[in-house]
Coordinates of C-alpha atoms and ligand atoms in Angstrom, one line a residue:
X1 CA -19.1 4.9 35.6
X2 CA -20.8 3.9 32.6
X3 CA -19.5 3.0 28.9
X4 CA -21.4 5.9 27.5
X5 CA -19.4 8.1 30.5
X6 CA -16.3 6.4 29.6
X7 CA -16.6 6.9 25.6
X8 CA -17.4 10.6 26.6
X9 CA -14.2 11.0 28.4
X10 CA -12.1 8.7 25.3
X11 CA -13.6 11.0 22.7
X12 CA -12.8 14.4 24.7
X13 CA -8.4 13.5 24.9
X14 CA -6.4 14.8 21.9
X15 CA -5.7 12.4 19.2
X16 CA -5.1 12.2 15.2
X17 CA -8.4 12.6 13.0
X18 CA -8.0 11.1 8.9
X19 CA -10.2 12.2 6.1
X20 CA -10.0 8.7 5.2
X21 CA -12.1 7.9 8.3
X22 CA -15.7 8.4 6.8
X23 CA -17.4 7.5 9.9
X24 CA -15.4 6.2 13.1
X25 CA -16.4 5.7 17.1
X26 CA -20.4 6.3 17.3
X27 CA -21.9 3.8 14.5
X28 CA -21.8 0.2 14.3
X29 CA -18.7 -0.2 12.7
X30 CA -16.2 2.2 10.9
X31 CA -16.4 3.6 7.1
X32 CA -12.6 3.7 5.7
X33 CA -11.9 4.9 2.4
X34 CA -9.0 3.7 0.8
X35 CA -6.6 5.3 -1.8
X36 CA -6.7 4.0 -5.1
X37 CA -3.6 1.7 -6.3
X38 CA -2.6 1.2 -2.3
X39 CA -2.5 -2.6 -0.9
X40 CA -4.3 -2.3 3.1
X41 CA -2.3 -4.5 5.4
X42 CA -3.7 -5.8 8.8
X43 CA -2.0 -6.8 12.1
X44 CA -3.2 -7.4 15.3
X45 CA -1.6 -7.8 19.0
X46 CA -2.7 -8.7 22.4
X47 CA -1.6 -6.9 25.5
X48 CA -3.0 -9.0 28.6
X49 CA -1.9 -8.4 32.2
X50 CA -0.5 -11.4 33.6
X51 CA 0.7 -12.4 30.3
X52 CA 2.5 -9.1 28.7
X53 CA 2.8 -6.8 31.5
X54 CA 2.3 -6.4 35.3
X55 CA 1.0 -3.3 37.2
X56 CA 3.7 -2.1 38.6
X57 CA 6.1 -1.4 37.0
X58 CA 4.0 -0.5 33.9
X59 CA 1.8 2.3 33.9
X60 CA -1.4 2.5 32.3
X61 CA 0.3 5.4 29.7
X62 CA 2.7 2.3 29.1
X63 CA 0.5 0.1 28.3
X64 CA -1.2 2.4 26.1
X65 CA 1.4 3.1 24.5
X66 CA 2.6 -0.5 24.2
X67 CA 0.0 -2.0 22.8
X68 CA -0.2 0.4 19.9
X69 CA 3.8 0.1 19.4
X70 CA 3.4 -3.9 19.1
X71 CA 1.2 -3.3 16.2
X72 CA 2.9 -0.6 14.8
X73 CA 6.2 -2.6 14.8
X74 CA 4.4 -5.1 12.8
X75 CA 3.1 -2.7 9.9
X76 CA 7.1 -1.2 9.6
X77 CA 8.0 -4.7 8.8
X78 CA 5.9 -5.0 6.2
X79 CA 7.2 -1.4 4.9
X80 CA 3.4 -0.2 5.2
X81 CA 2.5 3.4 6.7
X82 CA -0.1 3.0 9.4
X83 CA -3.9 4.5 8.7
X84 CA -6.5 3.3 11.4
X85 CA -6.4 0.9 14.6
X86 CA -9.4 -0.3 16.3
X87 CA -8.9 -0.9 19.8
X88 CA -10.8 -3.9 22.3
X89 CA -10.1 -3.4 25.9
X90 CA -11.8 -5.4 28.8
X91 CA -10.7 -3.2 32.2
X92 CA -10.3 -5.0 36.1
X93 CA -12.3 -3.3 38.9
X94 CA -8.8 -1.6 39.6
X95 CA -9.2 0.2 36.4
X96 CA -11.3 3.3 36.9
X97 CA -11.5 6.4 34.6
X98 CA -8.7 7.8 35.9
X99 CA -6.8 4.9 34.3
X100 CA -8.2 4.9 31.6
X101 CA -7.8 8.1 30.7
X102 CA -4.1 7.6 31.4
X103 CA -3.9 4.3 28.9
X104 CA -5.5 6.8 26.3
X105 CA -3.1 9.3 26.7
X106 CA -0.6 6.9 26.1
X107 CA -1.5 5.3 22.9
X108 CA -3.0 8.7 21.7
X109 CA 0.5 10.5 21.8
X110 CA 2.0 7.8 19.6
X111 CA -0.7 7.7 17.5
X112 CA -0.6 11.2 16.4
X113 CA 3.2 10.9 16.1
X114 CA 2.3 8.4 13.5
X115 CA -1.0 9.8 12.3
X116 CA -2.6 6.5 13.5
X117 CA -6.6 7.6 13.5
X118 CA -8.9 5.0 16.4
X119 CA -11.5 4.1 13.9
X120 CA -13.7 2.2 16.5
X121 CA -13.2 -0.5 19.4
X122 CA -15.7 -1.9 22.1
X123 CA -15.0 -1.7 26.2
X124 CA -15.5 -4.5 28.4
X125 CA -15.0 -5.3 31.9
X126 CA -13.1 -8.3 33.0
X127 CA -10.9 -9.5 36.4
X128 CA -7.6 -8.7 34.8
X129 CA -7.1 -5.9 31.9
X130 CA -6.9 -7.2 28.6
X131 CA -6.9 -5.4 24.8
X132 CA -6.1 -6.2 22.0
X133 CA -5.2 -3.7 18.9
X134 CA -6.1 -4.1 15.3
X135 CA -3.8 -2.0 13.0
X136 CA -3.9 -1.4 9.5
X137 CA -1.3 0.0 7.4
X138 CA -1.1 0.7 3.5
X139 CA 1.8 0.7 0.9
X140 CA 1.6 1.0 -3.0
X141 CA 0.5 -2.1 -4.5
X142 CA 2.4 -5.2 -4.4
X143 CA 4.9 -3.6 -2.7
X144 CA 4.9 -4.3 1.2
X145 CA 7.4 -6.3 2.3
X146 CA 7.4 -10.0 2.9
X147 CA 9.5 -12.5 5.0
X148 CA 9.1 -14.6 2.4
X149 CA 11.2 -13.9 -0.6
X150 CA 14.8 -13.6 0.5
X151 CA 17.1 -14.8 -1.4
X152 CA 20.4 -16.9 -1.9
X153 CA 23.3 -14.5 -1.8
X154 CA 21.2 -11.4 0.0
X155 CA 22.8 -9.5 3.0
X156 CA 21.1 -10.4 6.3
X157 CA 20.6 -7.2 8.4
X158 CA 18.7 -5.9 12.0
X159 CA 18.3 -1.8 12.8
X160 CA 20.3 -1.9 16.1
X161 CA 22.2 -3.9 18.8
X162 CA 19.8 -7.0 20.1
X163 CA 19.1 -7.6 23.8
X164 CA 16.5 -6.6 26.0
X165 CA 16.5 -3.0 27.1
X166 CA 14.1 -2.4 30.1
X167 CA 12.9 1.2 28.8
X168 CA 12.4 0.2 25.3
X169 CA 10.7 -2.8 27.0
X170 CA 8.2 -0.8 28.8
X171 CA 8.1 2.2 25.9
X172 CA 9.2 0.1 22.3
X173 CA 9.8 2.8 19.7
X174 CA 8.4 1.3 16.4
X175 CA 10.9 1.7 13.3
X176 CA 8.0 3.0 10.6
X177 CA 10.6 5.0 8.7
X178 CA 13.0 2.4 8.3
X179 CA 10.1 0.2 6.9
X180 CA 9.6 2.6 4.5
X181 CA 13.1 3.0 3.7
X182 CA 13.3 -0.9 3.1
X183 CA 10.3 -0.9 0.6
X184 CA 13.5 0.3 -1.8
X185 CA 15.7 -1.9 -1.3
X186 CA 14.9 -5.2 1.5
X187 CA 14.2 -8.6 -0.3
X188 CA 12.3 -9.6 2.8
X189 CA 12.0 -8.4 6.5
X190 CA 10.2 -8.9 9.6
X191 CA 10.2 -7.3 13.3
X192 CA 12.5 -9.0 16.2
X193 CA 9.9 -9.9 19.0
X194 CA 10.4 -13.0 19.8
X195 CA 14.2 -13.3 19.3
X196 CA 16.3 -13.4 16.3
X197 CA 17.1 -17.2 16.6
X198 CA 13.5 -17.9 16.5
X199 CA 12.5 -14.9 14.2
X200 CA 15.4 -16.0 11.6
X201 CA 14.1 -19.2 11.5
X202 CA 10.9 -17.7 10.7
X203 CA 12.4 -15.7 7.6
X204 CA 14.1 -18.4 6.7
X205 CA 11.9 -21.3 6.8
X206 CA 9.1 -19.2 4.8
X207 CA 11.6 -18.3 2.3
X208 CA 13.0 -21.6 1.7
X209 CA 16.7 -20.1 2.6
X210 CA 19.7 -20.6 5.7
X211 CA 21.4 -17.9 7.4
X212 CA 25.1 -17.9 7.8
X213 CA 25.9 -15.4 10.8
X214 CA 28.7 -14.0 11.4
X215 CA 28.3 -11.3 14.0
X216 CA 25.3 -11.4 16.5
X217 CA 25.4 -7.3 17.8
X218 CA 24.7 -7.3 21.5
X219 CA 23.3 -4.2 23.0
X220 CA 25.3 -2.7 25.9
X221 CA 24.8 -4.5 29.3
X222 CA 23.2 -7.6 27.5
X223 CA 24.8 -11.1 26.7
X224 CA 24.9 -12.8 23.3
X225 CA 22.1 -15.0 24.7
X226 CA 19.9 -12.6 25.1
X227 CA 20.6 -11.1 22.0
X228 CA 20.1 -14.2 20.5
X229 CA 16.9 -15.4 22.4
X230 CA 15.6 -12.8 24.8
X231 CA 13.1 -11.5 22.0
X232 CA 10.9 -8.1 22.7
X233 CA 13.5 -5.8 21.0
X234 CA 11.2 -4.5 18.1
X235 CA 13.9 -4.1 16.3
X236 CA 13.6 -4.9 12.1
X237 CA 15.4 -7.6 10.5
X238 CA 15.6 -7.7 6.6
X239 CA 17.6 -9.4 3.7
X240 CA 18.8 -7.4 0.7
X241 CA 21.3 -7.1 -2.1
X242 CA 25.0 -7.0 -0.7
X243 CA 25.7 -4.0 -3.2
X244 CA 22.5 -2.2 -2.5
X245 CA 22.8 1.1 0.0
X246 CA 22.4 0.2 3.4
X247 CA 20.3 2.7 5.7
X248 CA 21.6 4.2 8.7
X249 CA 22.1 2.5 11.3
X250 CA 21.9 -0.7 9.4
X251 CA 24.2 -3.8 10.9
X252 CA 25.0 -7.0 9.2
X253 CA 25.1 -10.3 11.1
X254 CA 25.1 -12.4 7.7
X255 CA 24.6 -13.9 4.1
X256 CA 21.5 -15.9 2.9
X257 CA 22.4 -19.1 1.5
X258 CA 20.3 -22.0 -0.1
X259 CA 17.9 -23.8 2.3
X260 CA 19.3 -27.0 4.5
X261 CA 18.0 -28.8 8.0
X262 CA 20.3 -26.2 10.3
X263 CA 18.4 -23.5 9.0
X264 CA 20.2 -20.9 11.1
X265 CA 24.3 -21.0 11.5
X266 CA 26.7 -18.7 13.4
X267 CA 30.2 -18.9 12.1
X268 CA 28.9 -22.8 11.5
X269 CA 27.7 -23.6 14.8
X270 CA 23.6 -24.4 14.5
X271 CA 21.4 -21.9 16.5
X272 CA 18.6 -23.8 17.6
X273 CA 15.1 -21.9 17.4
X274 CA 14.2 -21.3 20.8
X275 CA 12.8 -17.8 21.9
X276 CA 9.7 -16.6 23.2
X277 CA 7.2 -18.9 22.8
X278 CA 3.7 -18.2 24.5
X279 CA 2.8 -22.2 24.0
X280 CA 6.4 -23.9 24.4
X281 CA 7.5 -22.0 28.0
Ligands
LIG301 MG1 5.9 -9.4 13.7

């Protein structure tokens, strides 16, 4: 097939349009227009096979899907509501257009859950499938979210039980309305990817602050340790006021405290930083 046969059949699937999108997929690059008083915030996420996923067990809707999800997790922790993605994806010889069409129909069904418009991309052809997703989200001004400003005294938090669930793994359900939620009350939050010992650290090392734990909540069938250091929940974790109103679902592990060398603590035994690393395996 050719790109101009496979852009045909990408533009023909269902998927979420945006008035904001002047001009997407057909020009050289994408016209967006922005609201007025609205900060734009940009992520963007790799999905490689060999590296991120396998075929089997994931299916091309998976990976679809997947790949958008990783970037969408990313805009809830900054409290943002994603707008656009643009969308780079190099297919393997293994990878005809019924497969594509499938990894389309993935990401396109949680993108219009999410109103997530594909401004633009470019296709490629490669030994292994690789993509790679930019995402853009937008709050009100000044007031996305942060891992850097937590503070001394804040309530440490994470939106569920921690641990490596094998459908959520293949099919992560990103937590946009609980971003948005936050934007009223977190002091800082990111998403839990690469495990909350190492993403804690994270928080706490931009923010200048320690974490004292006192409960580490372990997901049915998985071990503290993986709680702790498995990483790919895509789960939120965010500081706030101990008196503020906690959202549903909302479980503390712990209190911020003033920054020191152990920067992460459960019930005063140091938690090394170790988690998923891509460079340190
Ligand atoms: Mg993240």
């Amino acid at each position: 097939v050719t790109e101009a046969e496979l852009l045909k059949l990408i533009s023909t699937l269902p998927q979420p349009a945006s008035a904001q999108l002047i001009r997407g997929i057909g020009d050289d690059a994408a016209i967006w227009r922005p609201k007025p008083g609205e900060d734009l915030v940009f992520t963007t996420d790799f999905l490689i096979e060999g590296v991120h996923f396998t075929v089997p067990p994931y299916s091309p809707a998976d990976i679809g899907h997947k790949l958008l999800a990783r970037g969408l997790s990313d805009i809830a922790a900054m409290g943002a509501e994603p707008r656009f993605c643009l969308l780079s994806l190099a297919l393997s010889p293994a990878a005809g257009p019924r497969w594509v069409k499938a990894f389309y129909t993935g990401l396109f069904n949680l993108a219009s859950r999410y109103n997530v418009a594909l401004a633009g991309g470019d296709l490629s052809h490669t030994d292994k499938i690789a993509s790679d997703i930019v995402v853009c989200g937008a709050v009100p001004r000044s007031k996305a979210l942060r891992r850097d400003t937590a503070k001394p005294g804040d309530a440490i938090y994470v939106s569920a039980p921690l641990g490596r669930d094998w459908s959520r793994y293949r099919r992560p359900e990103p937590r946009i309305e609980l971003g948005l939620q936050l934007r009223e009350t977190a002091t800082a939050a990111m998403d839990v990817t690469d495990g909350l010992a190492l993403d804690l650290h994270r928080l706490c090392e931009a923010s200048d602050v320690s974490a004292e734990l006192t409960n580490i909540p372990v997901r049915r069938g998985a071990t503290q340790d993986q709680a702790l250091y498995g990483g790919e929940d895509y789960e939120l974790l965010w500081t706030a006021p101990p008196q503020a109103a906690e959202p549903r679902g909302a479980i503390r592990i712990g209190t911020v405290a003033k920054g020191r060398r152990d920067r992460v603590a459960l019930n005063a035994v140091p938690v090394p930083a170790k988690g998923y690393d891509h460079f340190n395996k």
